[in-house]
Amino acid sequence: MNNYCLAAVGFCALLCGGISTATRAHADDATVTYKSLSPDLALEAAQAALKPCRADGFQVAVALVGRFGAAQVMLRDRFAGVPAPRTAGDKAWTALGFRANTSDLAKSIQNESLDAKLAVLPRVTMLAGALIIECGGTLLGAMGVSGAPGGDKDEKCARAGLDAIRDKLDF
């Protein structure tokens, strides 16, 4: 093969390699990779939240929503009130949507740093009892508990659920 042919082959290889790299870079911009809780870990967290409430004599519902707001787990104790599952889910959804624990949101409404009109939006439930699930700066979801006599007690149970899985999160 003469030098002209070798140069042409080299140019083609360089051009094709550049196109491949450009295509790969463009494809990387078109997709998103994210982390989420596995169903097993979400269930474990919800079960761990239910235990301290039961131990304290409270019949509650525990809801866990994934990073996009869809229900991942719902547990309702036998004698939890009829509104408890929906309220727990809405608390979790609210925490996720505002990216804040609902006890902090409730305080922000009370001290008027958040507009009280937000609390009347559909599904928005500014009651203590839901915590965001965040690890390594990544929002994974939120857990809400409802049915104990007071949001502070609901939140205590939610915190127990998150504490139970904290060491199993992979980052």
Backbone as JSON Lines, residues from 0, in Angstrom:
{"i":0,"aa":"M","n":[0.85,-1.16,0.0],"ca":[0.0,0.0,0.0],"c":[0.9,1.23,0.0]}
{"i":1,"aa":"N","n":[0.56,2.2,-0.81],"ca":[1.4,3.4,-0.88],"c":[1.02,4.37,0.25]}
{"i":2,"aa":"N","n":[1.8,5.43,0.39],"ca":[1.58,6.41,1.46],"c":[0.23,7.11,1.33]}
{"i":3,"aa":"Y","n":[-0.22,7.34,0.09],"ca":[-1.5,7.99,-0.14],"c":[-2.63,7.12,0.42]}
{"i":4,"aa":"C","n":[-2.6,5.84,0.17],"ca":[-3.62,4.92,0.65],"c":[-3.6,4.85,2.17]}
{"i":5,"aa":"L","n":[-2.41,4.8,2.76],"ca":[-2.29,4.75,4.21],"c":[-2.86,6.02,4.84]}
{"i":6,"aa":"A","n":[-2.59,7.16,4.22],"ca":[-3.11,8.43,4.74],"c":[-4.63,8.45,4.65]}
{"i":7,"aa":"A","n":[-5.19,7.94,3.55],"ca":[-6.64,7.91,3.38],"c":[-7.29,6.99,4.42]}
{"i":8,"aa":"V","n":[-6.68,5.84,4.66],"ca":[-7.21,4.91,5.66],"c":[-7.15,5.55,7.04]}
{"i":9,"aa":"G","n":[-6.05,6.2,7.35],"ca":[-5.89,6.87,8.64],"c":[-6.92,7.98,8.83]}
{"i":10,"aa":"F","n":[-7.17,8.76,7.76],"ca":[-8.15,9.83,7.82],"c":[-9.55,9.27,8.07]}
{"i":11,"aa":"C","n":[-9.89,8.19,7.36],"ca":[-11.2,7.55,7.54],"c":[-11.36,7.04,8.97]}
{"i":12,"aa":"A","n":[-10.3,6.44,9.5],"ca":[-10.37,5.93,10.87],"c":[-10.55,7.08,11.85]}
{"i":13,"aa":"L","n":[-9.85,8.18,11.63],"ca":[-9.97,9.35,12.48],"c":[-11.37,9.95,12.38]}
{"i":14,"aa":"L","n":[-11.88,10.07,11.18],"ca":[-13.21,10.63,10.95],"c":[-14.28,9.75,11.6]}
{"i":15,"aa":"C","n":[-14.2,8.45,11.37],"ca":[-15.19,7.53,11.95],"c":[-15.11,7.52,13.47]}
{"i":16,"aa":"G","n":[-13.91,7.56,14.0],"ca":[-13.76,7.61,15.46],"c":[-14.35,8.88,16.02]}
{"i":17,"aa":"G","n":[-14.17,9.99,15.35],"ca":[-14.73,11.27,15.79],"c":[-16.24,11.26,15.73]}
{"i":18,"aa":"I","n":[-16.8,10.68,14.67],"ca":[-18.25,10.59,14.55],"c":[-18.81,9.7,15.66]}
{"i":19,"aa":"S","n":[-18.12,8.59,15.92],"ca":[-18.57,7.68,16.98],"c":[-18.56,8.37,18.34]}
{"i":20,"aa":"T","n":[-17.5,9.12,18.61],"ca":[-17.4,9.83,19.87],"c":[-18.48,10.91,19.96]}
{"i":21,"aa":"A","n":[-18.7,11.64,18.88],"ca":[-19.73,12.68,18.88],"c":[-21.11,12.07,19.06]}
{"i":22,"aa":"T","n":[-21.36,10.95,18.41],"ca":[-22.66,10.29,18.54],"c":[-22.86,9.81,19.97]}
{"i":23,"aa":"R","n":[-21.83,9.24,20.56],"ca":[-21.91,8.75,21.93],"c":[-22.15,9.92,22.89]}
{"i":24,"aa":"A","n":[-21.47,11.04,22.7],"ca":[-21.66,12.2,23.56],"c":[-23.07,12.73,23.41]}
{"i":25,"aa":"H","n":[-23.59,12.75,22.19],"ca":[-24.96,13.22,21.96],"c":[-25.96,12.28,22.62]}
{"i":26,"aa":"A","n":[-25.72,10.97,22.54],"ca":[-26.62,9.99,23.16],"c":[-26.59,10.13,24.68]}
{"i":27,"aa":"D","n":[-25.44,10.45,25.26],"ca":[-25.36,10.64,26.71],"c":[-26.2,11.82,27.15]}
{"i":28,"aa":"D","n":[-26.3,12.85,26.32],"ca":[-27.12,14.02,26.63],"c":[-28.61,13.7,26.54]}
{"i":29,"aa":"A","n":[-28.97,12.65,25.84],"ca":[-30.37,12.32,25.62],"c":[-30.97,11.42,26.69]}
{"i":30,"aa":"T","n":[-30.16,10.91,27.59],"ca":[-30.67,10.03,28.63],"c":[-30.23,10.52,30.0]}
{"i":31,"aa":"V","n":[-30.93,10.05,31.02],"ca":[-30.64,10.43,32.39],"c":[-30.53,9.16,33.22]}
{"i":32,"aa":"T","n":[-29.54,9.11,34.07],"ca":[-29.39,8.0,34.99],"c":[-29.71,8.51,36.38]}
{"i":33,"aa":"Y","n":[-30.48,7.74,37.13],"ca":[-30.84,8.16,38.47],"c":[-30.89,6.96,39.41]}
{"i":34,"aa":"K","n":[-30.87,7.27,40.7],"ca":[-30.97,6.24,41.72],"c":[-32.36,6.28,42.32]}
{"i":35,"aa":"S","n":[-32.84,5.12,42.72],"ca":[-34.11,5.05,43.42],"c":[-34.05,3.9,44.42]}
{"i":36,"aa":"L","n":[-34.97,3.92,45.37],"ca":[-35.01,2.85,46.36],"c":[-35.55,1.58,45.74]}
{"i":37,"aa":"S","n":[-34.99,0.46,46.1],"ca":[-35.54,-0.82,45.65],"c":[-36.84,-1.06,46.4]}
{"i":38,"aa":"P","n":[-37.76,-1.82,45.83],"ca":[-39.0,-2.14,46.54],"c":[-38.75,-2.81,47.89]}
{"i":39,"aa":"D","n":[-37.77,-3.67,47.96],"ca":[-37.47,-4.36,49.22],"c":[-37.02,-3.4,50.3]}
{"i":40,"aa":"L","n":[-36.15,-2.45,49.94],"ca":[-35.66,-1.49,50.91],"c":[-36.77,-0.52,51.33]}
{"i":41,"aa":"A","n":[-37.61,-0.13,50.38],"ca":[-38.74,0.74,50.7],"c":[-39.69,0.05,51.68]}
{"i":42,"aa":"L","n":[-39.98,-1.22,51.44],"ca":[-40.85,-1.98,52.33],"c":[-40.22,-2.12,53.72]}
{"i":43,"aa":"E","n":[-38.92,-2.37,53.76],"ca":[-38.23,-2.48,55.04],"c":[-38.34,-1.18,55.84]}
{"i":44,"aa":"A","n":[-38.18,-0.06,55.16],"ca":[-38.28,1.24,55.83],"c":[-39.69,1.46,56.38]}
{"i":45,"aa":"A","n":[-40.7,1.12,55.58],"ca":[-42.09,1.3,56.03],"c":[-42.4,0.4,57.21]}
{"i":46,"aa":"Q","n":[-41.95,-0.83,57.18],"ca":[-42.18,-1.75,58.3],"c":[-41.48,-1.25,59.56]}
{"i":47,"aa":"A","n":[-40.29,-0.71,59.4],"ca":[-39.55,-0.18,60.55],"c":[-40.23,1.06,61.12]}
{"i":48,"aa":"A","n":[-40.94,1.82,60.3],"ca":[-41.68,2.98,60.79],"c":[-42.93,2.56,61.55]}
{"i":49,"aa":"L","n":[-43.53,1.48,61.13],"ca":[-44.75,0.99,61.77],"c":[-44.48,0.48,63.2]}
{"i":50,"aa":"K","n":[-43.33,-0.13,63.41],"ca":[-43.02,-0.77,64.7],"c":[-43.06,0.18,65.9]}
{"i":51,"aa":"P","n":[-42.38,1.33,65.88],"ca":[-42.42,2.18,67.08],"c":[-43.82,2.76,67.34]}
{"i":52,"aa":"C","n":[-44.58,3.0,66.27],"ca":[-45.94,3.48,66.48],"c":[-46.78,2.42,67.18]}
{"i":53,"aa":"R","n":[-46.65,1.18,66.74],"ca":[-47.36,0.08,67.39],"c":[-46.93,-0.05,68.85]}
{"i":54,"aa":"A","n":[-45.63,0.04,69.08],"ca":[-45.1,-0.09,70.45],"c":[-45.66,0.99,71.37]}
{"i":55,"aa":"D","n":[-45.93,2.17,70.79],"ca":[-46.5,3.27,71.57],"c":[-48.03,3.22,71.6]}
{"i":56,"aa":"G","n":[-48.61,2.19,70.98],"ca":[-50.06,2.02,71.0],"c":[-50.81,2.8,69.93]}
{"i":57,"aa":"F","n":[-50.1,3.24,68.88],"ca":[-50.73,4.01,67.82],"c":[-50.98,3.14,66.6]}
{"i":58,"aa":"Q","n":[-52.15,3.22,66.05],"ca":[-52.5,2.53,64.81],"c":[-52.35,3.55,63.69]}
{"i":59,"aa":"V","n":[-51.41,3.31,62.79],"ca":[-51.07,4.3,61.76],"c":[-51.02,3.66,60.38]}
{"i":60,"aa":"A","n":[-50.9,4.53,59.41],"ca":[-50.59,4.13,58.04],"c":[-49.24,4.75,57.7]}
{"i":61,"aa":"V","n":[-48.47,4.02,56.91],"ca":[-47.15,4.48,56.46],"c":[-47.15,4.43,54.94]}
{"i":62,"aa":"A","n":[-46.77,5.53,54.33],"ca":[-46.69,5.59,52.87],"c":[-45.29,6.02,52.46]}
{"i":63,"aa":"L","n":[-44.79,5.4,51.43],"ca":[-43.51,5.79,50.88],"c":[-43.71,6.03,49.39]}
{"i":64,"aa":"V","n":[-43.31,7.24,48.94],"ca":[-43.38,7.56,47.52],"c":[-41.97,7.62,46.96]}
{"i":65,"aa":"G","n":[-41.83,7.21,45.73],"ca":[-40.54,7.25,45.06],"c":[-40.21,8.65,44.6]}
{"i":66,"aa":"R","n":[-39.08,8.8,43.99],"ca":[-38.56,10.11,43.6],"c":[-39.44,10.88,42.64]}
{"i":67,"aa":"F","n":[-40.37,10.21,41.96],"ca":[-41.26,10.89,41.02],"c":[-42.67,11.05,41.57]}
{"i":68,"aa":"G","n":[-42.88,10.71,42.85],"ca":[-44.15,10.94,43.51],"c":[-45.14,9.79,43.46]}
{"i":69,"aa":"A","n":[-44.81,8.72,42.78],"ca":[-45.71,7.57,42.72],"c":[-45.56,6.72,43.98]}
{"i":70,"aa":"A","n":[-46.67,6.15,44.44],"ca":[-46.65,5.31,45.63],"c":[-45.76,4.1,45.4]}
{"i":71,"aa":"Q","n":[-44.92,3.83,46.37],"ca":[-44.05,2.66,46.3],"c":[-44.47,1.63,47.36]}
{"i":72,"aa":"V","n":[-44.86,2.13,48.55],"ca":[-45.3,1.24,49.63],"c":[-46.43,1.94,50.38]}
{"i":73,"aa":"M","n":[-47.44,1.16,50.76],"ca":[-48.49,1.65,51.66],"c":[-48.78,0.53,52.65]}
{"i":74,"aa":"L","n":[-48.58,0.82,53.93],"ca":[-48.93,-0.12,55.0],"c":[-49.95,0.56,55.9]}
{"i":75,"aa":"R","n":[-51.01,-0.16,56.19],"ca":[-52.03,0.36,57.09],"c":[-52.22,-0.66,58.2]}
{"i":76,"aa":"D","n":[-52.03,-0.21,59.44],"ca":[-52.27,-1.11,60.57],"c":[-53.77,-1.39,60.66]}
{"i":77,"aa":"R","n":[-54.11,-2.5,61.29],"ca":[-55.49,-2.99,61.3],"c":[-56.52,-1.96,61.71]}
{"i":78,"aa":"F","n":[-56.24,-1.18,62.72],"ca":[-57.23,-0.26,63.26],"c":[-56.91,1.21,62.98]}
{"i":79,"aa":"A","n":[-56.04,1.46,62.03],"ca":[-55.74,2.85,61.65],"c":[-57.01,3.48,61.09]}
{"i":80,"aa":"G","n":[-57.19,4.74,61.33],"ca":[-58.38,5.43,60.86],"c":[-58.5,5.42,59.35]}
{"i":81,"aa":"V","n":[-59.73,5.58,58.88],"ca":[-60.0,5.56,57.44],"c":[-59.16,6.59,56.67]}
{"i":82,"aa":"P","n":[-59.0,7.82,57.18],"ca":[-58.21,8.79,56.4],"c":[-56.7,8.59,56.48]}
{"i":83,"aa":"A","n":[-56.22,7.73,57.37],"ca":[-54.78,7.61,57.61],"c":[-53.97,7.25,56.36]}
{"i":84,"aa":"P","n":[-54.38,6.27,55.55],"ca":[-53.56,5.95,54.37],"c":[-53.44,7.12,53.38]}
{"i":85,"aa":"R","n":[-54.56,7.76,53.11],"ca":[-54.51,8.89,52.17],"c":[-53.69,10.04,52.74]}
{"i":86,"aa":"T","n":[-53.87,10.32,54.02],"ca":[-53.13,11.42,54.65],"c":[-51.63,11.12,54.65]}
{"i":87,"aa":"A","n":[-51.26,9.89,54.98],"ca":[-49.83,9.51,54.97],"c":[-49.25,9.68,53.57]}
{"i":88,"aa":"G","n":[-49.99,9.22,52.56],"ca":[-49.52,9.37,51.18],"c":[-49.4,10.81,50.76]}
{"i":89,"aa":"D","n":[-50.38,11.63,51.14],"ca":[-50.34,13.05,50.77],"c":[-49.23,13.79,51.53]}
{"i":90,"aa":"K","n":[-48.98,13.4,52.76],"ca":[-47.85,14.0,53.49],"c":[-46.54,13.68,52.77]}
{"i":91,"aa":"A","n":[-46.37,12.41,52.38],"ca":[-45.15,12.01,51.69],"c":[-45.01,12.76,50.36]}
{"i":92,"aa":"W","n":[-46.11,12.84,49.62],"ca":[-46.11,13.54,48.33],"c":[-45.76,15.01,48.51]}
{"i":93,"aa":"T","n":[-46.28,15.62,49.57],"ca":[-45.99,17.04,49.86],"c":[-44.51,17.23,50.19]}
{"i":94,"aa":"A","n":[-43.98,16.36,51.05],"ca":[-42.56,16.47,51.41],"c":[-41.69,16.36,50.17]}
{"i":95,"aa":"L","n":[-42.01,15.4,49.31],"ca":[-41.24,15.22,48.08],"c":[-41.35,16.45,47.19]}
{"i":96,"aa":"G","n":[-42.57,16.91,46.99],"ca":[-42.81,18.04,46.09],"c":[-42.13,19.32,46.52]}
{"i":97,"aa":"F","n":[-42.09,19.56,47.82],"ca":[-41.45,20.76,48.35],"c":[-40.01,20.51,48.76]}
{"i":98,"aa":"R","n":[-39.59,19.24,48.67],"ca":[-38.24,18.82,49.04],"c":[-37.88,19.29,50.45]}
{"i":99,"aa":"A","n":[-38.84,19.04,51.36],"ca":[-38.66,19.45,52.75],"c":[-39.54,18.58,53.64]}
{"i":100,"aa":"N","n":[-39.11,18.35,54.86],"ca":[-39.93,17.63,55.82],"c":[-41.19,18.43,56.11]}
{"i":101,"aa":"T","n":[-42.31,17.75,56.29],"ca":[-43.57,18.48,56.43],"c":[-43.66,19.26,57.74]}
{"i":102,"aa":"S","n":[-42.94,18.86,58.78],"ca":[-42.95,19.66,60.01],"c":[-42.33,21.03,59.74]}
{"i":103,"aa":"D","n":[-41.29,21.08,58.91],"ca":[-40.67,22.35,58.55],"c":[-41.62,23.19,57.68]}
{"i":104,"aa":"L","n":[-42.34,22.52,56.78],"ca":[-43.31,23.23,55.94],"c":[-44.43,23.81,56.79]}
{"i":105,"aa":"A","n":[-44.93,23.04,57.75],"ca":[-46.01,23.52,58.62],"c":[-45.55,24.75,59.41]}
{"i":106,"aa":"K","n":[-44.31,24.72,59.9],"ca":[-43.77,25.88,60.61],"c":[-43.66,27.09,59.69]}
{"i":107,"aa":"S","n":[-43.28,26.85,58.44],"ca":[-43.15,27.95,57.48],"c":[-44.5,28.59,57.17]}
{"i":108,"aa":"I","n":[-45.56,27.8,57.18],"ca":[-46.91,28.36,57.0],"c":[-47.28,29.19,58.23]}
{"i":109,"aa":"Q","n":[-47.0,28.65,59.42],"ca":[-47.35,29.34,60.67],"c":[-46.61,30.66,60.82]}
{"i":110,"aa":"N","n":[-45.32,30.68,60.46],"ca":[-44.57,31.93,60.62],"c":[-44.63,32.81,59.37]}
{"i":111,"aa":"E","n":[-45.47,32.41,58.43],"ca":[-45.78,33.17,57.21],"c":[-44.6,33.34,56.26]}
{"i":112,"aa":"S","n":[-43.59,32.47,56.37],"ca":[-42.52,32.52,55.36],"c":[-42.95,31.76,54.09]}
{"i":113,"aa":"L","n":[-44.0,30.95,54.2],"ca":[-44.67,30.34,53.04],"c":[-46.1,30.83,53.04]}
{"i":114,"aa":"D","n":[-46.65,31.05,51.86],"ca":[-48.02,31.51,51.73],"c":[-48.98,30.4,52.17]}
{"i":115,"aa":"A","n":[-49.9,30.72,53.05],"ca":[-50.86,29.75,53.57],"c":[-51.77,29.2,52.47]}
{"i":116,"aa":"K","n":[-51.88,29.89,51.36],"ca":[-52.71,29.41,50.25],"c":[-52.15,28.13,49.64]}
{"i":117,"aa":"L","n":[-50.86,27.88,49.83],"ca":[-50.27,26.64,49.34],"c":[-50.91,25.42,50.0]}
{"i":118,"aa":"A","n":[-51.32,25.58,51.24],"ca":[-51.86,24.46,52.01],"c":[-53.23,24.0,51.52]}
{"i":119,"aa":"V","n":[-53.88,24.78,50.66],"ca":[-55.19,24.37,50.16],"c":[-55.13,23.79,48.75]}
{"i":120,"aa":"L","n":[-53.94,23.65,48.22],"ca":[-53.8,23.03,46.9],"c":[-54.1,21.53,47.02]}
{"i":121,"aa":"P","n":[-54.61,20.93,45.95],"ca":[-54.9,19.49,46.0],"c":[-53.67,18.67,46.41]}
{"i":122,"aa":"R","n":[-53.88,17.73,47.3],"ca":[-52.89,16.79,47.82],"c":[-51.86,17.42,48.76]}
{"i":123,"aa":"V","n":[-51.7,18.71,48.76],"ca":[-50.71,19.34,49.63],"c":[-51.21,19.23,51.07]}
{"i":124,"aa":"T","n":[-50.39,18.6,51.9],"ca":[-50.76,18.34,53.29],"c":[-49.63,18.83,54.19]}
{"i":125,"aa":"M","n":[-49.8,20.03,54.69],"ca":[-48.77,20.68,55.51],"c":[-48.93,20.31,56.98]}
{"i":126,"aa":"L","n":[-48.86,19.01,57.25],"ca":[-48.92,18.49,58.61],"c":[-47.65,17.71,58.88]}
{"i":127,"aa":"A","n":[-47.12,17.84,60.07],"ca":[-45.91,17.09,60.42],"c":[-46.16,15.6,60.27]}
{"i":128,"aa":"G","n":[-45.1,14.88,59.91],"ca":[-45.2,13.43,59.82],"c":[-44.58,12.83,58.58]}
{"i":129,"aa":"A","n":[-44.0,13.66,57.72],"ca":[-43.34,13.13,56.51],"c":[-41.93,13.67,56.42]}
{"i":130,"aa":"L","n":[-41.03,12.78,56.0],"ca":[-39.62,13.12,55.85],"c":[-39.17,12.79,54.44]}
{"i":131,"aa":"I","n":[-38.31,13.64,53.9],"ca":[-37.72,13.32,52.6],"c":[-36.65,12.25,52.81]}
{"i":132,"aa":"I","n":[-36.45,11.46,51.78],"ca":[-35.4,10.45,51.79],"c":[-34.34,10.94,50.8]}
{"i":133,"aa":"E","n":[-33.25,11.39,51.35],"ca":[-32.2,11.98,50.54],"c":[-30.88,11.38,51.0]}
{"i":134,"aa":"C","n":[-30.03,11.07,50.06],"ca":[-28.73,10.51,50.41],"c":[-27.71,10.96,49.37]}
{"i":135,"aa":"G","n":[-26.61,11.46,49.83],"ca":[-25.57,11.91,48.93],"c":[-26.02,13.02,48.0]}
{"i":136,"aa":"G","n":[-26.95,13.85,48.47],"ca":[-27.47,14.95,47.66],"c":[-28.49,14.53,46.62]}
{"i":137,"aa":"T","n":[-28.89,13.27,46.63],"ca":[-29.87,12.76,45.67],"c":[-31.18,12.5,46.39]}
{"i":138,"aa":"L","n":[-32.25,13.06,45.87],"ca":[-33.58,12.85,46.42],"c":[-34.1,11.5,45.95]}
{"i":139,"aa":"L","n":[-34.4,10.6,46.89],"ca":[-34.85,9.25,46.55],"c":[-36.35,9.09,46.71]}
{"i":140,"aa":"G","n":[-36.99,9.92,47.52],"ca":[-38.41,9.81,47.77],"c":[-38.76,10.46,49.08]}
{"i":141,"aa":"A","n":[-39.9,10.04,49.65],"ca":[-40.34,10.56,50.94],"c":[-41.22,9.53,51.63]}
{"i":142,"aa":"M","n":[-41.24,9.59,52.95],"ca":[-42.07,8.69,53.75],"c":[-42.98,9.52,54.63]}
{"i":143,"aa":"G","n":[-44.27,9.16,54.64],"ca":[-45.25,9.83,55.48],"c":[-45.92,8.84,56.4]}
{"i":144,"aa":"V","n":[-46.22,9.3,57.61],"ca":[-46.93,8.49,58.6],"c":[-48.11,9.31,59.07]}
{"i":145,"aa":"S","n":[-49.25,8.64,59.27],"ca":[-50.44,9.33,59.77],"c":[-51.24,8.4,60.66]}
{"i":146,"aa":"G","n":[-51.81,8.96,61.71],"ca":[-52.67,8.2,62.59],"c":[-52.33,8.32,64.06]}
{"i":147,"aa":"A","n":[-51.1,8.7,64.38],"ca":[-50.73,8.9,65.78],"c":[-51.38,10.21,66.25]}
{"i":148,"aa":"P","n":[-51.53,10.38,67.54],"ca":[-52.15,11.62,68.03],"c":[-51.18,12.8,68.0]}
{"i":149,"aa":"G","n":[-50.89,13.27,66.81],"ca":[-49.99,14.4,66.64],"c":[-48.91,14.12,65.62]}
{"i":150,"aa":"G","n":[-48.65,15.1,64.79],"ca":[-47.65,14.95,63.74],"c":[-46.25,14.69,64.26]}
{"i":151,"aa":"D","n":[-45.94,15.19,65.45],"ca":[-44.61,14.94,66.02],"c":[-44.41,13.45,66.27]}
{"i":152,"aa":"K","n":[-45.47,12.76,66.67],"ca":[-45.37,11.31,66.9],"c":[-45.3,10.56,65.57]}
{"i":153,"aa":"D","n":[-46.05,11.04,64.57],"ca":[-45.96,10.46,63.23],"c":[-44.53,10.59,62.7]}
{"i":154,"aa":"E","n":[-43.96,11.78,62.87],"ca":[-42.6,12.03,62.37],"c":[-41.57,11.16,63.09]}
{"i":155,"aa":"K","n":[-41.76,10.94,64.38],"ca":[-40.85,10.09,65.14],"c":[-40.82,8.68,64.53]}
{"i":156,"aa":"C","n":[-41.98,8.17,64.16],"ca":[-42.05,6.84,63.55],"c":[-41.41,6.84,62.16]}
{"i":157,"aa":"A","n":[-41.66,7.89,61.38],"ca":[-41.04,7.99,60.05],"c":[-39.52,8.02,60.18]}
{"i":158,"aa":"R","n":[-39.03,8.75,61.16],"ca":[-37.58,8.84,61.36],"c":[-37.0,7.47,61.7]}
{"i":159,"aa":"A","n":[-37.72,6.69,62.51],"ca":[-37.26,5.33,62.85],"c":[-37.17,4.48,61.59]}
{"i":160,"aa":"G","n":[-38.12,4.65,60.68],"ca":[-38.08,3.9,59.42],"c":[-36.87,4.27,58.58]}
{"i":161,"aa":"L","n":[-36.58,5.54,58.49],"ca":[-35.42,5.97,57.7],"c":[-34.11,5.58,58.36]}
{"i":162,"aa":"D","n":[-34.07,5.67,59.68],"ca":[-32.85,5.27,60.4],"c":[-32.55,3.8,60.19]}
{"i":163,"aa":"A","n":[-33.6,2.99,60.05],"ca":[-33.42,1.54,59.89],"c":[-32.74,1.18,58.57]}
{"i":164,"aa":"I","n":[-32.85,2.03,57.57],"ca":[-32.24,1.71,56.25],"c":[-31.05,2.58,55.92]}
{"i":165,"aa":"R","n":[-30.74,3.54,56.74],"ca":[-29.69,4.52,56.42],"c":[-28.39,3.85,56.03]}
{"i":166,"aa":"D","n":[-27.97,2.82,56.74],"ca":[-26.68,2.17,56.44],"c":[-26.74,1.29,55.21]}
{"i":167,"aa":"K","n":[-27.92,1.04,54.66],"ca":[-28.05,0.21,53.47],"c":[-28.08,1.01,52.17]}
{"i":168,"aa":"L","n":[-28.18,2.31,52.31],"ca":[-28.13,3.15,51.11],"c":[-26.7,3.13,50.59]}
{"i":169,"aa":"D","n":[-26.55,3.02,49.31],"ca":[-25.24,2.7,48.73],"c":[-24.36,3.89,48.38]}
{"i":170,"aa":"F","n":[-24.66,5.07,48.95],"ca":[-23.78,6.19,48.64],"c":[-23.8,7.22,49.7]}
